[in-house]
Amino acid sequence: MEGRGGRREAEKVEDEEKRQSILDHINKFLRMESDYCRANTKNEFLAPELNLTTMYNMYVSEMAADKKKPASRSLYNNIFKSLGLKFFALKKDACGICLRKMKKNPTEESFLTMYQKHMDEKVKVRQVKEGAKKMASENPKICAAVFDLQQVIYTPKSHHSSIFYKRRLANYNFTIFDLQSQESRCFLWHEGIARRGENEISTCIYKFLQEKDSDGTEEVILFCDGCVGQNNNSSCPA
């Protein structure tokens, strides 16, 4: 019989087994939450200590322990990219409009008009903040402050390969910074105590306002970003 062309069925089965072994390995890694505007991205995130080289080396070691032949690095990379996974990276918060401008740089007239209006508002808010800071410096009964929730802190932190397969504890740090006194008030808790939604953020702000009231402060001006899940909602309108 003609023997040219096509691949043997055994090879196809072997390829499928290798693909499945890659998927099984990648799915062992726990996903992390992204912080700012989580609803605007479909990507899932892996621990920042990881990278494709580390993951592939761990995969090869596991396959060797099971006395199986590993798939190629290129196949591992391709399957990883097809899953929409990214490595978590700490970065400065950016809103949806700014992210779209940075990543896609659209040229539509409607977007450019909206972006310019957004940048003008950004300048105005900075001017308002500087004005509030000046008021607070001139009047001790006025407090001007900014607040934000830090990126999730996962513990324990380690570069040991086994830690990447474990469920780590998520810790939250909400900070309020006084623009005039340069003092910070940090509220720290972990996921076993509470979540990091509007109720938790409102509670921290309420606690801060109670402290300022007891200090004799009569007016508090607060600034924050517009993250809907935490700052801009019915409980805590930004």
Tab-separated table of C-alpha atoms in Angstrom:
chain	number	residue	atom	x	y	z
A	1	MET	CA	0.000	0.000	0.000
A	2	GLU	CA	1.030	3.609	-0.576
A	3	GLY	CA	3.039	4.805	2.415
A	4	ARG	CA	3.574	8.460	1.562
A	5	GLY	CA	1.605	11.419	2.931
A	6	GLY	CA	-0.346	11.796	6.148
A	7	ARG	CA	0.667	10.910	9.675
A	8	ARG	CA	0.282	7.590	11.371
A	9	GLU	CA	-2.615	7.331	13.829
A	10	ALA	CA	-0.188	6.502	16.629
A	11	GLU	CA	1.612	9.820	16.077
A	12	LYS	CA	-1.665	11.747	16.200
A	13	VAL	CA	-2.554	10.075	19.485
A	14	GLU	CA	0.884	10.887	20.888
A	15	ASP	CA	0.515	14.551	19.875
A	16	GLU	CA	-2.860	14.783	21.576
A	17	GLU	CA	-1.469	13.227	24.739
A	18	LYS	CA	1.356	15.785	24.779
A	19	ARG	CA	-1.115	18.648	24.330
A	20	GLN	CA	-3.214	17.337	27.181
A	21	SER	CA	-0.145	16.934	29.411
A	22	ILE	CA	0.692	20.621	28.778
A	23	LEU	CA	-2.846	21.747	29.566
A	24	ASP	CA	-2.900	19.665	32.739
A	25	HIS	CA	0.389	21.179	33.853
A	26	ILE	CA	-0.578	24.805	33.140
A	27	ASN	CA	-3.912	24.353	34.920
A	28	LYS	CA	-2.093	23.331	38.092
A	29	PHE	CA	-0.959	26.928	38.553
A	30	LEU	CA	-3.361	29.039	40.554
A	31	ARG	CA	-4.653	32.238	39.002
A	32	MET	CA	-4.237	35.624	40.666
A	33	GLU	CA	-6.640	38.549	40.643
A	34	SER	CA	-5.850	41.720	38.755
A	35	ASP	CA	-6.599	44.835	40.728
A	36	TYR	CA	-7.736	47.810	38.681
A	37	CYS	CA	-10.974	47.529	36.675
A	38	ARG	CA	-11.067	43.733	36.690
A	39	ALA	CA	-14.262	43.706	34.617
A	40	ASN	CA	-12.390	45.244	31.650
A	41	THR	CA	-10.060	42.321	31.028
A	42	LYS	CA	-10.642	38.667	30.173
A	43	ASN	CA	-7.053	37.717	30.971
A	44	GLU	CA	-6.117	35.551	33.925
A	45	PHE	CA	-2.865	36.134	35.769
A	46	LEU	CA	-0.160	33.881	37.172
A	47	ALA	CA	2.283	34.679	39.980
A	48	PRO	CA	4.848	37.374	39.056
A	49	GLU	CA	7.715	35.085	40.111
A	50	LEU	CA	6.832	32.764	37.222
A	51	ASN	CA	7.842	32.904	33.562
A	52	LEU	CA	7.559	30.537	30.598
A	53	THR	CA	11.077	29.180	31.043
A	54	THR	CA	10.447	28.298	34.688
A	55	MET	CA	7.098	26.707	33.877
A	56	TYR	CA	8.496	24.664	30.997
A	57	ASN	CA	11.430	23.416	33.097
A	58	MET	CA	8.976	22.333	35.797
A	59	TYR	CA	6.911	20.553	33.127
A	60	VAL	CA	9.983	18.718	31.796
A	61	SER	CA	10.928	17.623	35.318
A	62	GLU	CA	7.447	16.262	35.967
A	63	MET	CA	7.413	14.354	32.687
A	64	ALA	CA	10.854	12.900	33.453
A	65	ALA	CA	9.638	11.785	36.883
A	66	ASP	CA	6.762	9.975	35.161
A	67	LYS	CA	9.210	8.554	32.585
A	68	LYS	CA	7.398	10.256	29.709
A	69	LYS	CA	8.742	12.246	26.782
A	70	PRO	CA	7.905	15.978	27.138
A	71	ALA	CA	6.463	18.111	24.372
A	72	SER	CA	8.587	20.759	22.684
A	73	ARG	CA	9.074	24.251	24.134
A	74	SER	CA	7.380	25.825	21.112
A	75	LEU	CA	4.232	23.724	21.575
A	76	TYR	CA	4.180	24.601	25.283
A	77	ASN	CA	4.472	28.309	24.451
A	78	ASN	CA	1.719	28.166	21.819
A	79	ILE	CA	-0.755	26.446	24.135
A	80	PHE	CA	0.075	28.878	26.941
A	81	LYS	CA	-0.649	31.876	24.675
A	82	SER	CA	-3.916	30.330	23.449
A	83	LEU	CA	-5.225	30.267	27.039
A	84	GLY	CA	-5.040	34.072	27.403
A	85	LEU	CA	-2.776	33.876	30.434
A	86	LYS	CA	-0.419	36.640	31.528
A	87	PHE	CA	2.155	36.986	34.260
A	88	PHE	CA	1.048	39.377	36.970
A	89	ALA	CA	3.043	42.598	37.045
A	90	LEU	CA	2.788	45.490	39.476
A	91	LYS	CA	2.197	48.685	37.557
A	92	LYS	CA	0.744	52.133	37.932
A	93	ASP	CA	-3.050	52.169	37.743
A	94	ALA	CA	-4.505	53.251	34.409
A	95	CYS	CA	-8.135	53.678	33.431
A	96	GLY	CA	-9.797	51.995	30.446
A	97	ILE	CA	-9.424	55.059	28.194
A	98	CYS	CA	-5.688	55.428	28.887
A	99	LEU	CA	-5.064	51.693	28.455
A	100	ARG	CA	-6.803	51.748	25.082
A	101	LYS	CA	-4.690	54.717	24.006
A	102	MET	CA	-1.440	53.064	25.130
A	103	LYS	CA	-2.107	49.628	23.651
A	104	LYS	CA	-4.060	50.322	20.440
A	105	ASN	CA	-3.522	54.044	19.790
A	106	PRO	CA	-6.825	54.422	17.887
A	107	THR	CA	-7.197	57.270	15.414
A	108	GLU	CA	-11.006	57.622	15.272
A	109	GLU	CA	-12.122	61.221	15.692
A	110	SER	CA	-14.715	60.271	18.328
A	111	PHE	CA	-12.117	58.537	20.495
A	112	LEU	CA	-9.552	61.328	20.144
A	113	THR	CA	-12.162	63.874	21.232
A	114	MET	CA	-13.092	61.734	24.236
A	115	TYR	CA	-9.418	61.165	25.114
A	116	GLN	CA	-8.621	64.890	24.970
A	117	LYS	CA	-11.588	65.656	27.234
A	118	HIS	CA	-10.372	62.956	29.609
A	119	MET	CA	-6.864	64.470	29.729
A	120	ASP	CA	-8.281	67.958	30.319
A	121	GLU	CA	-10.313	66.627	33.255
A	122	LYS	CA	-7.170	64.937	34.585
A	123	VAL	CA	-5.354	68.280	34.654
A	124	LYS	CA	-8.301	69.975	36.362
A	125	VAL	CA	-8.470	67.298	39.081
A	126	ARG	CA	-4.746	67.745	39.792
A	127	GLN	CA	-5.315	71.473	40.143
A	128	VAL	CA	-8.208	70.847	42.542
A	129	LYS	CA	-6.014	68.485	44.566
A	130	GLU	CA	-3.231	71.067	44.795
A	131	GLY	CA	-5.804	73.617	45.927
A	132	ALA	CA	-7.112	71.281	48.612
A	133	LYS	CA	-3.561	70.601	49.788
A	134	LYS	CA	-2.929	74.352	50.097
A	135	MET	CA	-6.187	74.831	52.064
A	136	ALA	CA	-5.152	72.049	54.474
A	137	SER	CA	-1.720	73.620	54.976
A	138	GLU	CA	-3.324	76.960	55.888
A	139	ASN	CA	-6.120	75.601	58.074
A	140	PRO	CA	-5.434	72.796	60.616
A	141	LYS	CA	-9.157	71.970	60.740
A	142	ILE	CA	-9.114	70.869	57.062
A	143	CYS	CA	-7.723	67.515	55.937
A	144	ALA	CA	-6.923	66.681	52.302
A	145	ALA	CA	-6.059	63.044	51.623
A	146	VAL	CA	-5.829	60.420	48.901
A	147	PHE	CA	-6.656	56.728	49.301
A	148	ASP	CA	-6.176	53.513	47.349
A	149	LEU	CA	-6.077	49.758	47.752
A	150	GLN	CA	-2.694	48.158	47.158
A	151	GLN	CA	-2.324	45.265	44.747
A	152	VAL	CA	-3.160	41.954	46.437
A	153	ILE	CA	-0.304	40.695	48.626
A	154	TYR	CA	0.003	36.903	48.403
A	155	THR	CA	1.744	35.013	51.200
A	156	PRO	CA	3.908	33.074	51.672
A	157	LYS	CA	6.243	34.432	48.996
A	158	SER	CA	8.857	32.016	47.690
A	159	HIS	CA	10.630	31.021	44.476
A	160	HIS	CA	10.422	27.316	45.366
A	161	SER	CA	8.623	25.474	42.555
A	162	SER	CA	6.169	23.670	44.850
A	163	ILE	CA	4.697	26.948	46.127
A	164	PHE	CA	3.227	27.778	42.708
A	165	TYR	CA	0.830	24.843	42.914
A	166	LYS	CA	-0.478	25.858	46.340
A	167	ARG	CA	-3.379	28.116	47.270
A	168	ARG	CA	-1.760	31.176	48.861
A	169	LEU	CA	-3.362	33.612	51.302
A	170	ALA	CA	-4.532	36.916	49.814
A	171	ASN	CA	-3.843	39.980	51.974
A	172	TYR	CA	-5.281	43.461	51.425
A	173	ASN	CA	-3.762	46.816	52.355
A	174	PHE	CA	-5.933	49.944	52.122
A	175	THR	CA	-3.954	53.173	52.618
A	176	ILE	CA	-5.076	56.761	53.229
A	177	PHE	CA	-2.346	59.388	52.790
A	178	ASP	CA	-2.657	62.866	54.310
A	179	LEU	CA	-1.344	65.338	51.730
A	180	GLN	CA	-0.477	68.023	54.267
A	181	SER	CA	1.028	66.068	57.169
A	182	GLN	CA	2.533	63.374	54.884
A	183	GLU	CA	1.232	60.696	57.269
A	184	SER	CA	-0.284	57.389	56.174
A	185	ARG	CA	-3.028	55.291	57.755
A	186	CYS	CA	-2.960	51.645	56.665
A	187	PHE	CA	-5.772	49.134	57.114
A	188	LEU	CA	-4.495	45.589	56.650
A	189	TRP	CA	-6.580	42.376	56.601
A	190	HIS	CA	-6.631	38.999	54.842
A	191	GLU	CA	-9.303	37.127	52.880
A	192	GLY	CA	-10.174	35.028	55.928
A	193	ILE	CA	-11.442	38.178	57.656
A	194	ALA	CA	-13.247	39.988	54.845
A	195	ARG	CA	-13.317	40.647	51.118
A	196	ARG	CA	-12.151	43.858	49.399
A	197	GLY	CA	-15.417	45.256	48.108
A	198	GLU	CA	-17.395	48.426	48.700
A	199	ASN	CA	-18.390	47.511	52.272
A	200	GLU	CA	-14.816	46.937	53.377
A	201	ILE	CA	-13.527	50.137	51.725
A	202	SER	CA	-16.399	52.181	53.192
A	203	THR	CA	-15.641	50.778	56.644
A	204	CYS	CA	-11.981	51.866	56.411
A	205	ILE	CA	-12.973	55.370	55.290
A	206	TYR	CA	-15.573	55.609	58.071
A	207	LYS	CA	-12.931	54.612	60.622
A	208	PHE	CA	-10.572	57.279	59.251
A	209	LEU	CA	-13.286	59.949	59.425
A	210	GLN	CA	-14.020	58.988	63.048
A	211	GLU	CA	-10.341	59.481	63.903
A	212	LYS	CA	-10.267	62.874	62.167
A	213	ASP	CA	-13.438	63.937	63.952
A	214	SER	CA	-11.900	63.094	67.313
A	215	ASP	CA	-8.847	65.195	66.350
A	216	GLY	CA	-11.032	68.255	65.803
A	217	THR	CA	-10.982	68.191	62.002
A	218	GLU	CA	-14.067	69.895	60.575
A	219	GLU	CA	-13.651	69.235	56.841
A	220	VAL	CA	-12.146	66.251	54.989
A	221	ILE	CA	-11.451	66.276	51.234
A	222	LEU	CA	-10.710	62.848	49.748
A	223	PHE	CA	-9.325	61.893	46.338
A	224	CYS	CA	-9.286	58.409	44.752
A	225	ASP	CA	-9.419	56.595	41.429
A	226	GLY	CA	-12.669	55.431	39.843
A	227	CYS	CA	-12.445	51.650	40.296
A	228	VAL	CA	-16.120	50.618	40.365
A	229	GLY	CA	-15.751	47.552	42.589
A	230	GLN	CA	-14.095	49.511	45.411
A	231	ASN	CA	-14.371	53.290	45.209
A	232	ASN	CA	-17.090	54.327	42.760
A	233	ASN	CA	-20.379	52.725	43.831
A	234	SER	CA	-23.579	53.412	45.789
A	235	SER	CA	-21.880	52.889	49.170
A	236	CYS	CA	-18.805	54.954	48.385
A	237	PRO	CA	-19.415	57.301	45.409
A	238	ALA	CA	-16.119	58.611	43.985
